[in-house]
Tab-separated table of C-alpha atoms in Angstrom:
chain	number	residue	atom	x	y	z
A	972	ALA	CA	109.874	88.063	54.159
A	973	GLY	CA	109.652	84.675	55.386
A	974	ALA	CA	106.986	83.301	58.224
A	975	SER	CA	108.014	84.608	61.602
A	976	THR	CA	109.225	81.726	64.049
A	977	PRO	CA	108.889	83.300	67.604
A	978	HIS	CA	110.271	80.415	69.124
A	979	LEU	CA	113.779	81.147	67.484
A	980	LYS	CA	115.706	83.572	70.394
A	981	ILE	CA	119.141	85.198	70.342
A	982	GLY	CA	120.548	84.971	73.851
A	983	ALA	CA	123.290	87.017	75.770
A	984	GLY	CA	126.183	86.352	73.316
A	985	GLY	CA	123.810	87.489	70.377
A	986	VAL	CA	122.719	90.825	71.971
A	987	ALA	CA	126.673	91.255	72.707
A	988	HIS	CA	127.147	90.959	69.355
A	989	LEU	CA	124.271	93.186	68.148
A	990	CYS	CA	125.430	95.887	70.558
A	991	ARG	CA	129.117	95.806	68.817
A	992	ASP	CA	127.631	95.841	65.478
A	993	LEU	CA	125.648	98.816	66.685
A	994	GLY	CA	128.409	100.415	68.200
A	995	LEU	CA	126.646	100.626	71.613
A	996	ASP	CA	127.520	99.719	74.913
A	997	PRO	CA	125.105	97.182	76.359
A	998	VAL	CA	123.797	99.326	79.156
A	999	ASP	CA	123.301	102.426	76.578
A	1000	ILE	CA	119.884	103.882	76.772
A	1001	ARG	CA	119.335	103.294	73.271
A	1002	VAL	CA	119.777	99.022	73.938
A	1003	LEU	CA	116.698	99.641	76.453
A	1004	LEU	CA	114.867	101.816	73.780
A	1005	LEU	CA	115.503	98.747	71.324
A	1006	ALA	CA	114.157	96.404	74.185
A	1007	TRP	CA	111.201	98.534	74.876
A	1008	LEU	CA	110.193	98.923	71.238
A	1009	CYS	CA	110.779	95.168	70.960
A	1010	ARG	CA	108.601	94.962	74.041
A	1011	ALA	CA	111.036	92.212	75.192
A	1012	ARG	CA	110.022	89.961	77.928
A	1013	GLU	CA	113.766	89.197	79.060
A	1014	MET	CA	116.865	91.007	79.560
A	1015	CYS	CA	119.764	89.954	77.372
A	1016	ALA	CA	117.621	87.895	74.850
A	1017	PHE	CA	115.189	88.584	72.218
A	1018	THR	CA	112.994	86.383	70.066
A	1019	GLU	CA	112.709	86.573	66.330
A	1020	ALA	CA	109.017	87.980	66.748
A	1021	GLU	CA	110.337	90.760	69.444
A	1022	LEU	CA	113.192	91.679	67.338
A	1023	ARG	CA	110.557	91.999	64.352
A	1024	ARG	CA	108.310	93.838	66.353
A	1025	GLY	CA	111.127	96.186	67.199
A	1026	CYS	CA	112.383	96.739	63.555
A	1027	ALA	CA	108.807	97.218	62.369
A	1028	ALA	CA	108.621	100.329	64.972
A	1029	LEU	CA	111.639	101.797	63.981
A	1030	ARG	CA	110.742	101.554	60.183
A	1031	GLN	CA	113.422	99.087	59.772
A	1032	ALA	CA	111.495	95.786	58.984
A	1033	GLU	CA	113.216	95.032	55.357
A	1034	ALA	CA	116.907	93.384	56.313
A	1035	PRO	CA	117.847	96.260	58.856
A	1036	THR	CA	121.507	96.884	58.502
A	1037	ALA	CA	123.221	98.024	61.543
A	1038	ASP	CA	123.854	101.568	60.465
A	1039	GLY	CA	120.131	101.777	59.544
A	1040	LEU	CA	118.960	100.310	62.644
A	1041	ARG	CA	121.731	102.712	64.873
A	1042	ALA	CA	120.231	105.704	62.910
A	1043	ALA	CA	116.422	104.916	63.540
A	1044	LEU	CA	117.477	104.330	67.244
A	1045	ASP	CA	119.302	107.687	67.654
A	1046	ALA	CA	116.173	109.185	65.935
A	1047	ARG	CA	114.103	107.932	67.969
A	1048	LEU	CA	115.819	108.664	71.174
A	1049	ASP	CA	115.893	112.239	69.851
A	1050	ALA	CA	112.480	112.202	69.013
A	1051	MET	CA	111.090	111.086	72.587
A	1052	THR	CA	109.332	114.248	73.264
A	1053	VAL	CA	106.249	112.887	74.093
A	1054	ASP	CA	105.697	112.579	77.802
A	1055	VAL	CA	103.170	109.308	77.013
A	1056	ALA	CA	105.799	107.324	75.204
A	1057	PHE	CA	108.318	108.058	77.973
A	1058	LYS	CA	105.805	106.837	80.787
A	1059	ASP	CA	105.049	103.956	78.891
A	1060	LEU	CA	108.857	102.940	78.593
A	1061	TYR	CA	109.383	103.784	82.098
A	1062	ARG	CA	106.585	101.476	83.238
A	1063	TRP	CA	107.660	98.809	80.788
A	1064	ALA	CA	111.131	98.908	82.406
A	1065	PHE	CA	109.874	97.618	85.767
A	1066	ASP	CA	108.606	94.418	84.174
A	1067	PHE	CA	111.829	94.044	82.117
A	1068	GLY	CA	113.747	94.239	85.295
A	1069	LEU	CA	111.928	91.664	87.155
A	1070	GLU	CA	113.568	88.445	87.728
A	1071	SER	CA	111.715	85.604	86.820
A	1072	GLY	CA	108.855	84.804	89.134
A	1073	GLN	CA	109.405	87.872	91.354
A	1074	ARG	CA	107.113	90.709	92.338
A	1075	THR	CA	109.560	93.402	93.357
A	1076	LEU	CA	112.532	94.579	91.446
A	1077	GLN	CA	115.972	93.919	93.351
A	1078	LEU	CA	117.326	97.230	94.370
A	1079	PRO	CA	120.448	96.949	92.349
A	1080	MET	CA	118.716	96.227	89.282
A	1081	ALA	CA	116.163	99.374	89.735
A	1082	THR	CA	119.076	101.997	90.634
A	1083	ASP	CA	120.686	100.948	87.349
A	1084	LEU	CA	117.158	100.928	85.678
A	1085	TRP	CA	116.342	104.306	87.053
A	1086	ALA	CA	119.382	105.558	85.999
A	1087	LEU	CA	119.253	104.268	82.283
A	1088	VAL	CA	115.723	105.210	81.544
A	1089	PHE	CA	115.697	108.818	83.036
A	1090	GLU	CA	118.406	109.322	80.253
A	1091	ALA	CA	115.239	109.181	77.438
A	1092	ARG	CA	112.986	111.574	79.991
A	1093	PRO	CA	112.210	114.479	77.542
A	1094	SER	CA	112.611	117.144	80.295
A	1095	GLY	CA	115.952	115.491	80.981
A	1096	VAL	CA	117.295	113.729	84.052
A	1097	PRO	CA	115.448	115.115	87.237
A	1098	PRO	CA	117.635	116.679	89.602
A	1099	LEU	CA	116.730	114.688	92.306
A	1100	LEU	CA	117.783	111.366	90.885
A	1101	GLY	CA	121.482	111.461	91.966
A	1102	ALA	CA	120.186	111.604	95.898
A	1103	TRP	CA	117.539	109.475	95.253
A	1104	LEU	CA	119.880	106.653	94.052
A	1105	THR	CA	122.839	107.665	96.230
A	1106	TRP	CA	120.369	107.228	99.341
A	1107	LEU	CA	119.112	103.840	97.949
A	1108	GLN	CA	122.492	102.646	97.176
A	1109	SER	CA	123.735	104.010	100.755
A	1110	GLY	CA	121.762	101.198	102.415
A	1111	ALA	CA	120.001	103.876	104.504
A	1112	SER	CA	116.685	102.887	103.233
A	1113	GLY	CA	117.012	99.436	104.524
A	1114	VAL	CA	115.214	97.875	101.739
A	1115	LYS	CA	116.531	95.267	99.327
A	1116	GLY	CA	113.699	95.519	96.593
A	1117	VAL	CA	111.351	98.179	94.778
A	1118	SER	CA	107.773	97.286	94.561
A	1119	ARG	CA	105.830	98.604	91.164
A	1120	ASP	CA	103.740	100.922	93.455
A	1121	THR	CA	107.078	102.784	94.506
A	1122	TRP	CA	108.284	102.810	90.934
A	1123	ASN	CA	105.272	103.978	89.286
A	1124	MET	CA	104.649	106.698	92.174
A	1125	PHE	CA	108.799	107.889	91.921
A	1126	LEU	CA	108.062	109.225	88.475
A	1127	THR	CA	104.904	110.997	90.034
A	1128	PHE	CA	107.142	112.241	92.623
A	1129	ILE	CA	109.584	113.444	90.491
A	1130	ASP	CA	107.218	115.554	88.348
A	1131	THR	CA	105.399	116.886	91.376
A	1132	CYS	CA	107.625	117.831	94.111
A	1133	GLY	CA	110.253	119.787	92.262
A	1134	SER	CA	114.126	119.832	92.417
A	1135	ASP	CA	114.198	120.926	96.148
A	1136	LEU	CA	111.300	119.189	97.426
A	1137	SER	CA	109.505	122.488	98.131
A	1138	ALA	CA	106.120	120.921	96.701
A	1139	TYR	CA	106.067	118.006	98.770
A	1140	ASP	CA	103.027	117.224	100.942
A	1141	HIS	CA	103.711	114.841	103.532
A	1142	ASN	CA	99.763	114.460	103.731
A	1143	GLU	CA	99.829	112.800	100.157
A	1144	ALA	CA	99.560	109.017	100.224
A	1145	TRP	CA	103.753	108.270	99.004
A	1146	PRO	CA	104.750	105.121	99.405
A	1147	SER	CA	107.105	104.964	102.542
A	1148	LEU	CA	110.251	104.497	101.064
A	1149	ILE	CA	109.675	108.189	99.526
A	1150	ASP	CA	108.438	109.511	102.625
A	1151	ASP	CA	111.824	108.121	104.121
A	1152	PHE	CA	114.039	109.663	101.337
A	1153	VAL	CA	112.261	113.147	101.935
A	1154	GLU	CA	112.452	112.731	105.622
A	1155	ALA	CA	116.593	111.802	105.192
A	1156	GLU	CA	116.946	114.916	102.377
A	1157	THR	CA	115.335	117.296	104.587
A	1158	ASP	CA	117.191	116.222	107.546
A	1159	ARG	CA	120.555	116.551	105.613
A	1160	ALA	CA	119.728	119.825	104.298
A	1161	ASN	CA	119.087	120.973	107.703
A	1162	GLN	CA	122.506	119.517	108.724
A	1163	ASN	CA	124.148	121.368	105.946
A	1164	LEU	CA	122.485	124.633	107.198
A	1165	LEU	CA	123.711	124.122	110.908
A	1166	ASN	CA	127.305	123.643	109.733
A	1167	CYS	CA	127.207	126.999	107.741
């Protein structure tokens, strides 16, 4: 193997070509998984050093083929049963989605990443995720961006509060966005009861 040249980079066109070679849609969870394993610093681009890191993590370091890389990504996704690995992927996704110089994720990026990253969750997509995303996308929250604290606490919220919010404790220190969502969901559930 030759010397690594970290300044060499493939851009959006190269990443699209890689996705085609792998037989993956660019928004497939396995593409996000590859970016995480590479510890990519920006979307739609990989440095040579990042690609080498990702291939090494997939044990595809020596002249990987598209078929070998795809099989390794499939196996890695299937093997993601350790909660620690998912939590690392989840937290990394926030930084990956940030625009240069920003401290909050733009709401459309946050909702897209939430929809994508939970596909890799060992226990499956949380039942409340759809309601959360719908509420955020409806504009009812009034937010335009998601803070790191809200991003990180949402995972704790999903793991703690149950699919029906029965374990939600309003005395806990949740970000206000999560409190507002719970209030909206509770109001919606009560309205549904009144309409029965």
